Coordinates of C-alpha atoms and ligand atoms in Angstrom, one line a residue:
X5 CA 0.1 0.0 -0.1
X6 CA 2.7 2.3 0.8
X7 CA 4.7 1.7 -2.2
X8 CA 1.6 2.4 -4.2
X9 CA 1.3 5.7 -2.7
X10 CA 4.8 6.5 -3.3
X11 CA 4.5 5.2 -6.7
X12 CA 1.5 7.7 -7.4
X13 CA 3.4 10.8 -6.0
X14 CA 6.5 10.0 -8.2
X15 CA 4.1 9.8 -11.5
X16 CA 2.3 12.6 -10.5
X17 CA 5.7 14.5 -9.9
X18 CA 6.8 13.2 -13.2
X19 CA 3.3 14.4 -14.7
X20 CA 4.0 17.9 -13.4
X21 CA 7.6 17.8 -14.6
X22 CA 6.7 16.8 -18.2
X23 CA 3.9 19.2 -18.5
X24 CA 6.3 22.1 -17.4
X25 CA 8.9 20.7 -19.6
X26 CA 6.1 20.7 -22.5
X27 CA 5.3 24.6 -21.7
X28 CA 8.9 25.8 -21.3
X29 CA 10.1 27.2 -24.4
X30 CA 12.7 25.5 -26.2
X31 CA 15.9 27.4 -27.4
X32 CA 14.6 26.8 -31.1
X33 CA 11.2 28.5 -30.0
X34 CA 13.1 31.7 -28.7
X35 CA 15.0 34.2 -30.7
X36 CA 17.4 32.7 -33.1
X37 CA 20.4 35.1 -31.6
X38 CA 22.3 37.3 -33.9
X39 CA 24.2 39.1 -33.9
X40 CA 26.3 37.7 -30.8
X41 CA 26.6 41.2 -29.4
X42 CA 25.3 44.9 -29.9
X43 CA 27.5 47.7 -28.3
X44 CA 25.7 50.8 -28.0
X45 CA 28.6 54.1 -27.6
X46 CA 27.0 56.9 -26.2
X47 CA 29.2 60.2 -25.9
X48 CA 27.7 62.7 -23.2
X49 CA 27.4 66.0 -24.7
X50 CA 28.7 65.3 -28.2
X51 CA 27.0 67.8 -30.9
X52 CA 26.4 66.3 -34.1
X53 CA 28.8 68.7 -36.0
X54 CA 32.1 67.7 -33.9
X55 CA 32.4 64.5 -36.4
X56 CA 32.3 66.6 -39.5
X57 CA 34.8 69.3 -37.7
X58 CA 37.5 67.1 -37.1
X59 CA 36.9 64.2 -39.7
X60 CA 40.2 64.8 -41.4
X61 CA 42.2 64.1 -38.3
X62 CA 40.7 60.6 -37.3
X63 CA 43.0 57.8 -37.7
X64 CA 42.5 54.2 -37.4
X65 CA 39.3 52.6 -36.9
X66 CA 37.9 54.7 -34.0
X67 CA 35.3 57.2 -35.5
X68 CA 36.3 55.9 -38.8
X69 CA 34.8 52.6 -37.9
X70 CA 31.2 54.7 -38.1
X71 CA 32.0 57.0 -40.5
X72 CA 33.9 55.1 -43.2
X73 CA 32.8 51.6 -42.8
X74 CA 29.5 52.2 -41.1
X75 CA 26.1 54.3 -41.9
X76 CA 26.8 57.8 -40.6
X77 CA 23.6 60.1 -40.2
X78 CA 24.8 63.7 -40.1
X79 CA 21.4 65.2 -39.4
X80 CA 19.9 63.5 -36.2
X81 CA 17.9 65.8 -33.8
X82 CA 16.3 65.1 -30.9
X83 CA 12.4 65.8 -31.2
X84 CA 11.9 67.1 -27.7
X85 CA 12.5 70.5 -25.6
X86 CA 14.1 69.0 -22.6
X87 CA 18.0 68.1 -23.9
X88 CA 19.3 66.9 -20.7
X89 CA 21.3 63.8 -20.0
X90 CA 18.8 61.5 -18.0
X91 CA 16.0 61.9 -20.8
X92 CA 18.5 61.5 -23.6
X93 CA 20.0 58.2 -22.3
X94 CA 16.3 57.1 -21.7
X95 CA 15.4 57.9 -25.1
X96 CA 18.4 56.0 -26.8
X97 CA 17.0 52.9 -24.8
X98 CA 13.5 53.1 -25.3
X99 CA 13.4 54.7 -28.7
X100 CA 10.6 57.5 -27.0
X101 CA 10.5 60.6 -25.8
X102 CA 9.7 61.9 -22.2
X103 CA 6.1 61.5 -22.9
X104 CA 6.9 57.9 -23.5
X105 CA 9.6 56.9 -21.1
X106 CA 8.5 59.3 -18.1
X107 CA 12.2 60.9 -17.8
X108 CA 11.7 64.6 -17.8
X109 CA 15.0 65.8 -16.7
X110 CA 18.3 64.9 -14.5
X111 CA 16.3 65.5 -11.3
X112 CA 13.1 67.2 -10.4
X113 CA 11.1 68.4 -7.5
X114 CA 8.6 66.0 -6.5
X115 CA 6.1 67.1 -3.9
X116 CA 4.8 63.8 -3.3
X117 CA 8.1 62.5 -2.0
X118 CA 9.9 65.8 -0.5
X119 CA 10.0 69.5 -0.4
X120 CA 13.5 69.7 1.0
X121 CA 15.4 68.0 -1.9
X122 CA 15.0 67.4 -5.8
X123 CA 14.5 63.7 -6.5
X124 CA 17.3 62.3 -9.0
X125 CA 15.9 60.5 -11.8
X126 CA 17.3 57.2 -10.8
X127 CA 17.9 57.4 -6.8
X128 CA 15.6 54.7 -4.8
X129 CA 16.0 54.4 -1.2
X130 CA 14.7 50.9 -1.5
X131 CA 18.2 50.0 -2.5
X132 CA 22.0 50.6 -1.6
X133 CA 25.2 50.9 -3.4
X134 CA 27.3 48.1 -3.6
X135 CA 30.9 47.4 -2.2
X136 CA 31.8 50.8 -1.9
X137 CA 35.7 51.4 -0.7
X138 CA 35.5 51.9 3.1
X139 CA 36.1 55.9 3.0
X140 CA 33.1 56.1 0.7
X141 CA 30.5 54.5 2.6
X142 CA 27.7 56.8 3.2
X143 CA 26.5 57.6 6.7
X144 CA 23.2 55.6 6.3
X145 CA 25.0 52.5 5.3
X146 CA 26.6 50.0 7.8
X147 CA 30.5 50.2 8.0
X148 CA 30.5 53.9 7.5
X149 CA 33.7 55.6 8.7
X150 CA 33.1 58.0 11.9
X151 CA 33.4 60.9 10.0
X152 CA 31.1 60.1 7.2
X153 CA 28.4 62.9 6.8
X154 CA 26.9 62.3 3.3
X155 CA 23.5 60.2 3.0
X156 CA 23.6 58.3 -0.3
X157 CA 20.8 55.8 -1.6
X158 CA 21.0 53.1 -4.1
X159 CA 19.6 53.7 -7.7
X160 CA 17.1 51.7 -10.0
X161 CA 15.2 52.4 -13.2
X162 CA 11.9 53.0 -11.0
X163 CA 10.8 55.9 -12.9
X164 CA 11.4 54.6 -16.4
X165 CA 7.7 53.9 -17.9
X166 CA 8.9 52.3 -21.2
X167 CA 11.1 49.2 -21.9
X168 CA 14.2 49.3 -23.8
X169 CA 15.6 47.4 -26.6
X170 CA 17.7 45.4 -24.1
X171 CA 14.4 44.7 -22.1
X172 CA 12.9 43.3 -25.5
X173 CA 15.9 41.3 -26.0
X174 CA 15.7 39.9 -22.3
X175 CA 11.9 39.2 -23.1
X176 CA 12.3 37.5 -26.6
X177 CA 15.1 35.2 -25.4
X178 CA 13.3 34.6 -22.0
X179 CA 16.0 36.0 -20.1
X180 CA 18.9 34.3 -22.3
X181 CA 20.1 37.6 -23.4
X182 CA 22.5 39.5 -21.0
X183 CA 22.3 43.2 -21.0
X184 CA 24.5 45.6 -19.4
X185 CA 25.0 49.4 -19.0
X186 CA 28.2 51.4 -18.1
X187 CA 29.1 55.0 -17.3
X188 CA 30.7 57.2 -14.8
X189 CA 27.2 58.6 -14.2
X190 CA 24.5 56.1 -12.5
X191 CA 21.6 57.6 -14.6
X192 CA 23.5 57.1 -17.8
X193 CA 24.3 53.4 -17.3
X194 CA 20.7 52.7 -15.8
X195 CA 18.4 54.3 -17.9
X196 CA 19.5 53.1 -21.6
X197 CA 20.1 49.4 -20.2
X198 CA 16.4 49.3 -18.9
X199 CA 14.4 47.7 -16.5
X200 CA 15.3 44.1 -16.8
X201 CA 19.3 44.6 -17.2
X202 CA 21.5 42.1 -15.9
X203 CA 23.6 45.0 -14.4
X204 CA 24.4 48.5 -14.5
X205 CA 28.0 50.2 -13.2
X206 CA 29.1 53.5 -12.4
X207 CA 31.3 55.1 -10.2
X208 CA 32.1 56.2 -6.9
X209 CA 32.7 60.0 -7.4
X210 CA 35.5 60.2 -4.8
X211 CA 37.7 57.1 -5.6
X212 CA 36.5 56.4 -9.2
X213 CA 35.9 52.6 -8.1
X214 CA 32.7 51.0 -9.9
X215 CA 30.0 50.3 -7.8
X216 CA 26.3 49.3 -8.7
X217 CA 22.8 49.2 -6.6
X218 CA 21.4 46.2 -4.8
X219 CA 18.5 46.3 -7.6
X220 CA 20.7 44.5 -9.9
X221 CA 23.1 42.4 -7.4
X222 CA 24.2 42.0 -3.4
X223 CA 27.8 42.4 -4.5
X224 CA 30.0 43.0 -7.3
X225 CA 31.1 40.2 -9.8
X226 CA 34.3 38.9 -9.2
X227 CA 35.9 40.5 -12.3
X228 CA 34.6 44.0 -11.1
X229 CA 36.1 43.5 -7.8
X230 CA 39.4 42.5 -9.3
X231 CA 39.2 45.4 -12.1
X232 CA 38.8 48.0 -8.6
X233 CA 41.6 46.1 -7.0
X234 CA 44.0 46.5 -10.0
X235 CA 45.1 49.7 -9.7
X236 CA 43.4 51.2 -12.9
X237 CA 41.4 54.0 -11.1
X238 CA 44.8 55.0 -9.7
X239 CA 46.4 54.8 -13.1
X240 CA 43.6 57.0 -14.6
X241 CA 44.2 59.7 -11.8
X242 CA 48.0 59.5 -12.5
X243 CA 47.2 60.2 -16.2
X244 CA 45.0 63.3 -15.4
X245 CA 47.8 64.6 -12.9
X246 CA 45.1 64.1 -10.1
X247 CA 47.2 61.3 -8.1
X248 CA 45.8 60.6 -4.9
X249 CA 42.6 62.5 -5.6
X250 CA 39.2 62.0 -3.5
X251 CA 37.7 64.1 -6.4
X252 CA 37.8 61.3 -9.2
X253 CA 34.5 62.5 -10.8
X254 CA 35.3 66.1 -10.9
X255 CA 39.3 66.2 -11.6
X256 CA 39.9 62.9 -13.5
X257 CA 36.2 62.8 -15.0
X258 CA 36.8 65.6 -17.0
X259 CA 39.9 64.4 -18.9
X260 CA 40.6 62.1 -21.7
X261 CA 42.1 59.6 -19.1
X262 CA 38.6 58.6 -17.7
X263 CA 37.3 57.7 -21.6
X264 CA 40.1 54.9 -21.5
X265 CA 39.4 53.9 -17.9
X266 CA 35.8 53.3 -19.0
X267 CA 36.4 51.6 -22.1
X268 CA 38.8 49.4 -20.2
X269 CA 36.0 48.5 -17.7
X270 CA 33.6 47.7 -20.6
X271 CA 36.3 45.2 -21.8
X272 CA 36.6 43.5 -18.3
X273 CA 32.6 43.4 -18.4
X274 CA 32.8 41.4 -21.9
X275 CA 35.5 39.3 -21.0
X276 CA 34.0 38.5 -17.2
X277 CA 30.4 37.9 -18.4
X278 CA 31.6 36.1 -21.6
X279 CA 29.1 38.5 -23.9
X280 CA 28.4 37.2 -27.3
X281 CA 29.4 33.6 -26.4
X282 CA 25.7 32.4 -25.3
X283 CA 23.9 32.0 -28.5
X284 CA 21.8 34.8 -28.2
X285 CA 22.3 38.5 -29.0
X286 CA 23.7 40.3 -25.8
X287 CA 23.6 44.2 -25.4
X288 CA 26.2 46.4 -23.8
X289 CA 25.8 50.4 -23.7
X290 CA 28.7 52.3 -22.7
X291 CA 28.0 56.0 -22.2
X292 CA 31.2 57.9 -21.9
X293 CA 30.7 61.1 -19.6
X294 CA 34.5 63.0 -19.8
X295 CA 33.4 65.0 -22.6
X296 CA 30.3 66.5 -20.9
X297 CA 32.2 67.2 -17.4
X298 CA 34.7 69.4 -19.3
X299 CA 32.4 70.8 -21.8
X300 CA 30.1 72.4 -19.3
X301 CA 33.3 74.1 -18.2
X302 CA 35.0 75.1 -21.3
X303 CA 32.6 74.7 -24.1
X304 CA 32.6 73.3 -27.6
X305 CA 35.3 75.6 -29.2
X306 CA 37.9 75.1 -26.5
X307 CA 41.4 73.6 -27.1
X308 CA 40.2 71.1 -24.6
X309 CA 37.1 69.7 -26.7
X310 CA 39.5 68.9 -29.6
X311 CA 42.1 67.0 -27.5
X312 CA 39.2 65.0 -25.9
X313 CA 37.7 64.0 -29.4
X314 CA 41.0 63.3 -30.7
X315 CA 41.9 61.4 -27.8
X316 CA 38.8 59.6 -27.7
X317 CA 39.3 58.7 -31.6
X318 CA 42.3 56.9 -30.4
X319 CA 40.6 55.0 -27.5
X320 CA 37.9 54.0 -29.8
X321 CA 40.4 52.7 -32.1
X322 CA 41.8 50.5 -29.5
X323 CA 38.5 49.2 -28.2
X324 CA 37.1 48.3 -31.5
X325 CA 40.3 46.7 -32.4
X326 CA 40.0 44.6 -29.2
X327 CA 36.3 43.9 -29.9
X328 CA 37.5 42.5 -33.3
X329 CA 40.2 40.3 -31.9
X330 CA 38.1 38.8 -29.2
X331 CA 34.2 38.6 -30.2
X332 CA 35.1 39.6 -34.0
X333 CA 33.4 42.5 -35.4
X334 CA 31.7 40.2 -37.6
X335 CA 29.6 39.2 -35.0
X336 CA 28.8 42.6 -33.6
X337 CA 26.4 45.3 -34.5
X338 CA 27.7 48.9 -33.1
X339 CA 25.8 52.4 -33.0
X340 CA 27.3 55.5 -31.8
X341 CA 25.1 58.5 -30.7
X342 CA 25.0 61.1 -28.1
X343 CA 22.5 62.3 -25.1
X344 CA 22.4 66.0 -26.3
X345 CA 24.5 68.6 -27.7
X346 CA 25.4 71.9 -26.3
X347 CA 25.6 75.8 -26.6
X348 CA 28.8 77.5 -27.1
X349 CA 29.9 79.8 -24.1
X350 CA 27.7 82.7 -24.2
X351 CA 30.4 85.1 -24.3
X352 CA 32.1 83.6 -27.3
X353 CA 29.1 83.7 -29.4
X354 CA 28.4 87.2 -28.3
X355 CA 31.5 88.4 -30.0
X356 CA 30.6 87.2 -33.0
X357 CA 27.2 89.3 -32.6
X358 CA 24.9 86.3 -32.0
X359 CA 22.4 87.5 -29.2
X360 CA 23.8 85.1 -26.7
X361 CA 23.8 86.1 -23.2
X362 CA 23.9 84.3 -19.5
X363 CA 20.9 85.1 -17.4
X364 CA 21.4 85.2 -13.6
X365 CA 18.4 83.3 -12.8
X366 CA 18.6 84.1 -8.9
X367 CA 18.1 87.7 -10.0
X368 CA 15.0 86.5 -12.0
X369 CA 13.6 84.5 -9.0
X370 CA 14.0 87.5 -6.7
X371 CA 12.4 89.8 -8.9
X372 CA 9.1 87.3 -9.3
X373 CA 9.3 86.6 -5.5
X374 CA 9.1 90.3 -4.7
X375 CA 6.0 90.6 -7.3
X376 CA 4.3 87.5 -6.0
X377 CA 4.6 88.5 -2.4
X378 CA 3.4 91.9 -3.3
X379 CA 0.1 90.4 -4.7
X380 CA -0.8 87.7 -2.3
X381 CA 1.3 88.2 1.1
X382 CA 1.5 92.1 1.6
X383 CA 5.0 92.3 0.8
X384 CA 6.2 89.3 3.1
X385 CA 9.2 87.3 1.9
X386 CA 7.6 84.0 1.4
X387 CA 9.3 81.7 -1.1
X388 CA 6.6 81.2 -4.3
X389 CA 9.2 79.2 -6.2
X390 CA 11.4 76.2 -5.0
X391 CA 14.9 76.8 -5.1
X392 CA 17.5 75.8 -7.8
X393 CA 16.2 76.5 -11.0
X394 CA 16.8 73.8 -13.6
X395 CA 16.0 75.3 -17.1
X396 CA 13.5 74.7 -18.9
X397 CA 11.7 74.1 -15.7
X398 CA 10.8 76.3 -13.0
X399 CA 9.2 74.9 -10.2
X400 CA 6.5 76.5 -8.2
X401 CA 6.1 75.7 -4.3
X402 CA 2.2 74.8 -4.4
X403 CA 2.4 75.4 -0.3
X404 CA 3.0 78.8 -0.3
X405 CA 0.4 79.4 -3.3
X406 CA -2.0 77.2 -1.6
X407 CA -1.8 79.1 1.4
X408 CA -2.8 82.5 -0.4
X409 CA -5.7 80.8 -1.8
X410 CA -4.1 80.5 -5.1
X411 CA -4.9 77.1 -7.1
X412 CA -2.5 75.4 -9.7
X413 CA -3.9 76.7 -12.8
X414 CA -3.9 80.6 -11.6
X415 CA -0.4 80.2 -9.9
X416 CA 1.2 78.9 -13.3
X417 CA -0.5 81.5 -15.5
X418 CA 0.4 84.1 -13.4
X419 CA 4.4 82.9 -13.0
X420 CA 4.2 82.3 -16.8
X421 CA 2.6 86.1 -17.4
X422 CA 5.1 87.3 -14.9
X423 CA 8.5 85.5 -16.5
X424 CA 8.7 87.7 -19.7
X425 CA 9.3 90.9 -18.1
X426 CA 11.4 89.5 -15.2
X427 CA 14.0 88.0 -17.7
X428 CA 14.0 91.3 -19.6
X429 CA 14.3 93.4 -16.6
X430 CA 18.0 91.8 -16.3
X431 CA 19.0 93.9 -19.3
X432 CA 21.3 96.6 -18.4
X433 CA 20.6 98.4 -21.8
X434 CA 16.8 98.5 -22.3
X435 CA 15.7 99.9 -25.5
X436 CA 14.9 103.4 -25.2
X437 CA 11.2 104.5 -26.0
X438 CA 10.5 105.4 -29.6
X439 CA 10.1 108.8 -30.2
X440 CA 8.3 110.4 -33.3
X441 CA 11.0 113.1 -34.0
X442 CA 14.1 112.3 -32.3
X443 CA 15.9 115.4 -30.7
X444 CA 19.4 114.5 -32.3
X445 CA 20.3 112.6 -35.2
X446 CA 21.2 108.9 -33.8
X447 CA 24.7 107.5 -34.9
X448 CA 25.4 104.2 -35.6
X449 CA 26.9 102.5 -32.7
X450 CA 30.5 102.2 -32.8
X451 CA 30.4 99.1 -30.8
X452 CA 27.4 96.6 -30.7
X453 CA 25.7 96.8 -27.1
X454 CA 25.4 93.7 -25.2
X455 CA 22.4 91.3 -26.4
X456 CA 19.3 91.5 -24.4
X457 CA 17.9 88.3 -22.2
X458 CA 14.7 87.6 -23.6
X459 CA 12.1 84.9 -23.2
X460 CA 10.8 83.2 -26.5
X461 CA 7.8 81.5 -24.9
X462 CA 6.9 79.8 -21.6
X463 CA 3.9 77.0 -21.2
X464 CA 2.3 75.9 -17.8
X465 CA 2.3 72.4 -16.8
X466 CA -1.4 72.4 -17.4
X467 CA -1.0 73.4 -20.9
X468 CA 1.4 70.7 -21.4
X469 CA -0.5 68.0 -19.6
X470 CA -3.5 69.2 -21.6
X471 CA -1.9 69.4 -25.0
X472 CA -2.8 73.2 -25.3
X473 CA 0.1 73.6 -27.5
X474 CA 0.4 75.1 -30.8
X475 CA -0.3 72.9 -34.1
X476 CA 3.4 73.4 -35.2
X477 CA 7.0 71.8 -35.1
X478 CA 7.3 73.8 -31.7
X479 CA 4.2 72.2 -30.2
X480 CA 5.4 68.6 -31.2
X481 CA 8.7 69.2 -29.5
X482 CA 6.9 70.4 -26.3
X483 CA 4.3 67.5 -26.2
X484 CA 7.0 65.0 -26.4
X485 CA 8.8 66.9 -23.0
X486 CA 6.1 66.3 -20.8
X487 CA 5.6 63.8 -17.7
X488 CA 3.7 64.0 -15.0
X489 CA 5.9 64.0 -11.5
X490 CA 3.3 65.7 -9.0
X491 CA 4.9 69.3 -9.1
X492 CA 3.4 72.7 -10.1
X493 CA 5.7 73.9 -12.9
X494 CA 6.1 76.4 -16.1
X495 CA 8.5 75.5 -18.7
X496 CA 10.4 78.6 -19.9
X497 CA 12.5 78.8 -23.3
X498 CA 14.9 81.7 -23.6
X499 CA 15.9 82.7 -27.0
X500 CA 18.4 80.9 -28.9
X501 CA 22.1 80.6 -27.5
X502 CA 20.8 82.4 -24.0
X503 CA 20.9 80.2 -21.1
X504 CA 21.0 80.4 -17.0
X505 CA 24.4 81.6 -15.7
X506 CA 26.2 84.0 -13.6
X507 CA 28.4 85.4 -16.4
X508 CA 29.2 85.7 -20.2
X509 CA 32.2 83.3 -19.7
X510 CA 31.2 81.5 -16.8
X511 CA 30.6 77.7 -18.8
X512 CA 27.8 76.7 -20.9
X513 CA 24.9 74.5 -20.6
X514 CA 22.4 72.3 -22.6
X515 CA 18.6 72.5 -21.9
X516 CA 16.6 73.9 -24.8
X517 CA 14.7 72.9 -27.8
X518 CA 17.1 74.9 -30.0
X519 CA 19.0 72.7 -32.9
X520 CA 22.3 72.9 -31.0
X521 CA 21.2 71.2 -28.2
X522 CA 19.1 68.7 -30.2
X523 CA 21.8 67.9 -32.9
X524 CA 24.0 64.6 -31.9
X525 CA 25.6 62.1 -34.0
X526 CA 23.8 58.7 -35.2
X527 CA 25.8 56.0 -36.8
X528 CA 25.6 52.3 -37.3
X529 CA 28.3 49.7 -37.8
X530 CA 27.6 45.9 -38.9
X531 CA 26.9 43.6 -41.4
X532 CA 23.4 44.6 -42.3
X533 CA 24.4 48.3 -42.8
X534 CA 25.1 50.0 -46.1
X535 CA 28.3 52.0 -45.5
X536 CA 27.7 55.7 -46.6
X537 CA 27.1 59.2 -45.4
X538 CA 23.2 59.8 -44.8
X539 CA 21.9 63.2 -45.0
X540 CA 18.2 62.3 -44.6
X541 CA 16.7 64.0 -41.1
X542 CA 16.8 61.2 -38.6
X543 CA 16.2 61.0 -34.7
X544 CA 18.0 59.1 -32.0
X545 CA 14.5 57.4 -31.4
X546 CA 15.3 55.6 -34.6
X547 CA 18.4 53.7 -33.0
X548 CA 16.6 51.2 -30.7
X549 CA 13.9 50.7 -33.4
X550 CA 16.2 49.8 -36.1
X551 CA 18.2 47.4 -34.2
X552 CA 14.9 45.7 -32.7
X553 CA 13.8 45.3 -36.4
X554 CA 17.1 44.0 -37.5
X555 CA 17.1 41.3 -34.6
X556 CA 13.7 40.3 -35.2
X557 CA 12.2 41.0 -31.8
X558 CA 9.4 43.6 -30.4
X559 CA 10.5 47.3 -30.8
X560 CA 10.6 48.8 -27.2
X561 CA 7.1 49.3 -25.3
X562 CA 6.7 53.1 -26.2
X563 CA 8.8 53.5 -29.1
X564 CA 8.1 56.3 -31.6
X565 CA 11.3 55.7 -33.9
X566 CA 11.3 54.7 -37.4
X567 CA 13.4 51.7 -39.3
X568 CA 16.3 53.4 -41.1
X569 CA 15.7 51.0 -44.3
X570 CA 17.8 53.4 -46.3
X571 CA 20.9 52.5 -44.6
X572 CA 20.2 48.5 -44.6
X573 CA 21.4 46.1 -47.2
X574 CA 18.6 44.0 -49.2
X575 CA 17.2 41.3 -47.2
X576 CA 19.1 38.7 -49.7
X577 CA 22.4 40.6 -48.4
X578 CA 21.8 40.8 -45.0
X579 CA 20.6 37.2 -44.8
X580 CA 24.5 36.2 -45.6
X581 CA 25.6 37.5 -42.4
Ligands
LIG612 ZN1 24.6 64.5 -20.7

């Protein structure tokens, strides 16, 4: 009797097992993996004209791999207005804009989470950073040194509302494809890789050692621990003349030494995780941060920028050659792009006569607050705006407006109406009132007067949310820029080449819908592509969609891009790959 029960149980287990085996997809049912590896190289803050400016000086198979052996699109523009790092990287991964992927800026005010601090696009207090060097452990983590004061939380793609190319590869292969992101910056490693990524690695800003978040893993993989222990960060610091620094991100991160440092980590990752060896398509996104860190300081026209580009050309030649010798370039598809462009330093553009000017937003805020206090709180000194403006967004303090009995629509309409005059009041040389009969004949000025700060347009959150936008190209750019994050705000766009800043030569920025902020390179390398220089207007959303189509997987969930068929070989030719 007992034997019969045991037998029945065993048969039952077998039946369940065979049923499960029948349901589990066999390798043949899942995606037939090709190529072995996709590598997307993102250069942080790399304007679309940089390749053309320097093309005569490129050597080897760095940028030339994309420009001479690949399909190079010279006219690639983001189709949205908030040209920042986090939304740009999210767009590269998802093939969608902010209205699809949910990332509006690098950080934003979220009244539902905090009135004290902005929320970063990837911070997530449910997770912790992993395997930090002892001196970098923050005050809120076990093992912190006694003097630690910084409070640092983990990170995840919690705000990313769309899937990426990597996510779709993982879904198509039932998890067999492996997907990774690498950058100096957390947001640039996490967002383009996606929700289902196996890992994203970025640096501890003090030491330069790579870390990750418990969202992905409890500890760094052995190869990453070995990389951190191998003295490579210290070598990069020496190359950057910053030996022994505890400000790796700022002092080493802004030099070419950090590009080769990141690419060496990418090589260690490909080796350590055996990418390209599992019979399905793996994906690696490498976002190279140094150009952005130095670019904000010195601008696109400095000698530093050119040195960075030519040095990166050599680093990419080295990386691409290594990739050829290990995985084999015939097995790899690659793409090159950037998360946004950049404006020239305002003072430099103004020298040429362009109406470029840096606008002191603290003074604009003071002017606005004085007027709002006059209207709503009898001249008190209440703050109606949340501090630290991050254009194009101006965040309102809904608590102060609510106390004054002003609702969101009225508050946003009022700030939008006040902004143009508040910005114009920063002009030290306002236009004189035109008189019908001038008392004296006006002579042409011997020297051009300084440019006047000017607001091109302002839209309120409510207008953006309800698509109350002009039926024009501008309206489309704005509609693509909206995501709901629980804050009251207005979106302000200054005239072209005008930006927030404390001096005409105090650095530069990217944040606007103007073409120089939206123009980035887009180039592909791999057997499916017809080499050539293409001048059709394209957008970074086309990258993920084109790769998804060629790989035969679903495009990412909110993707709006186009398959770039003009650069793809006829089916017969690509089938031979
Ligand atoms: Zn960036």
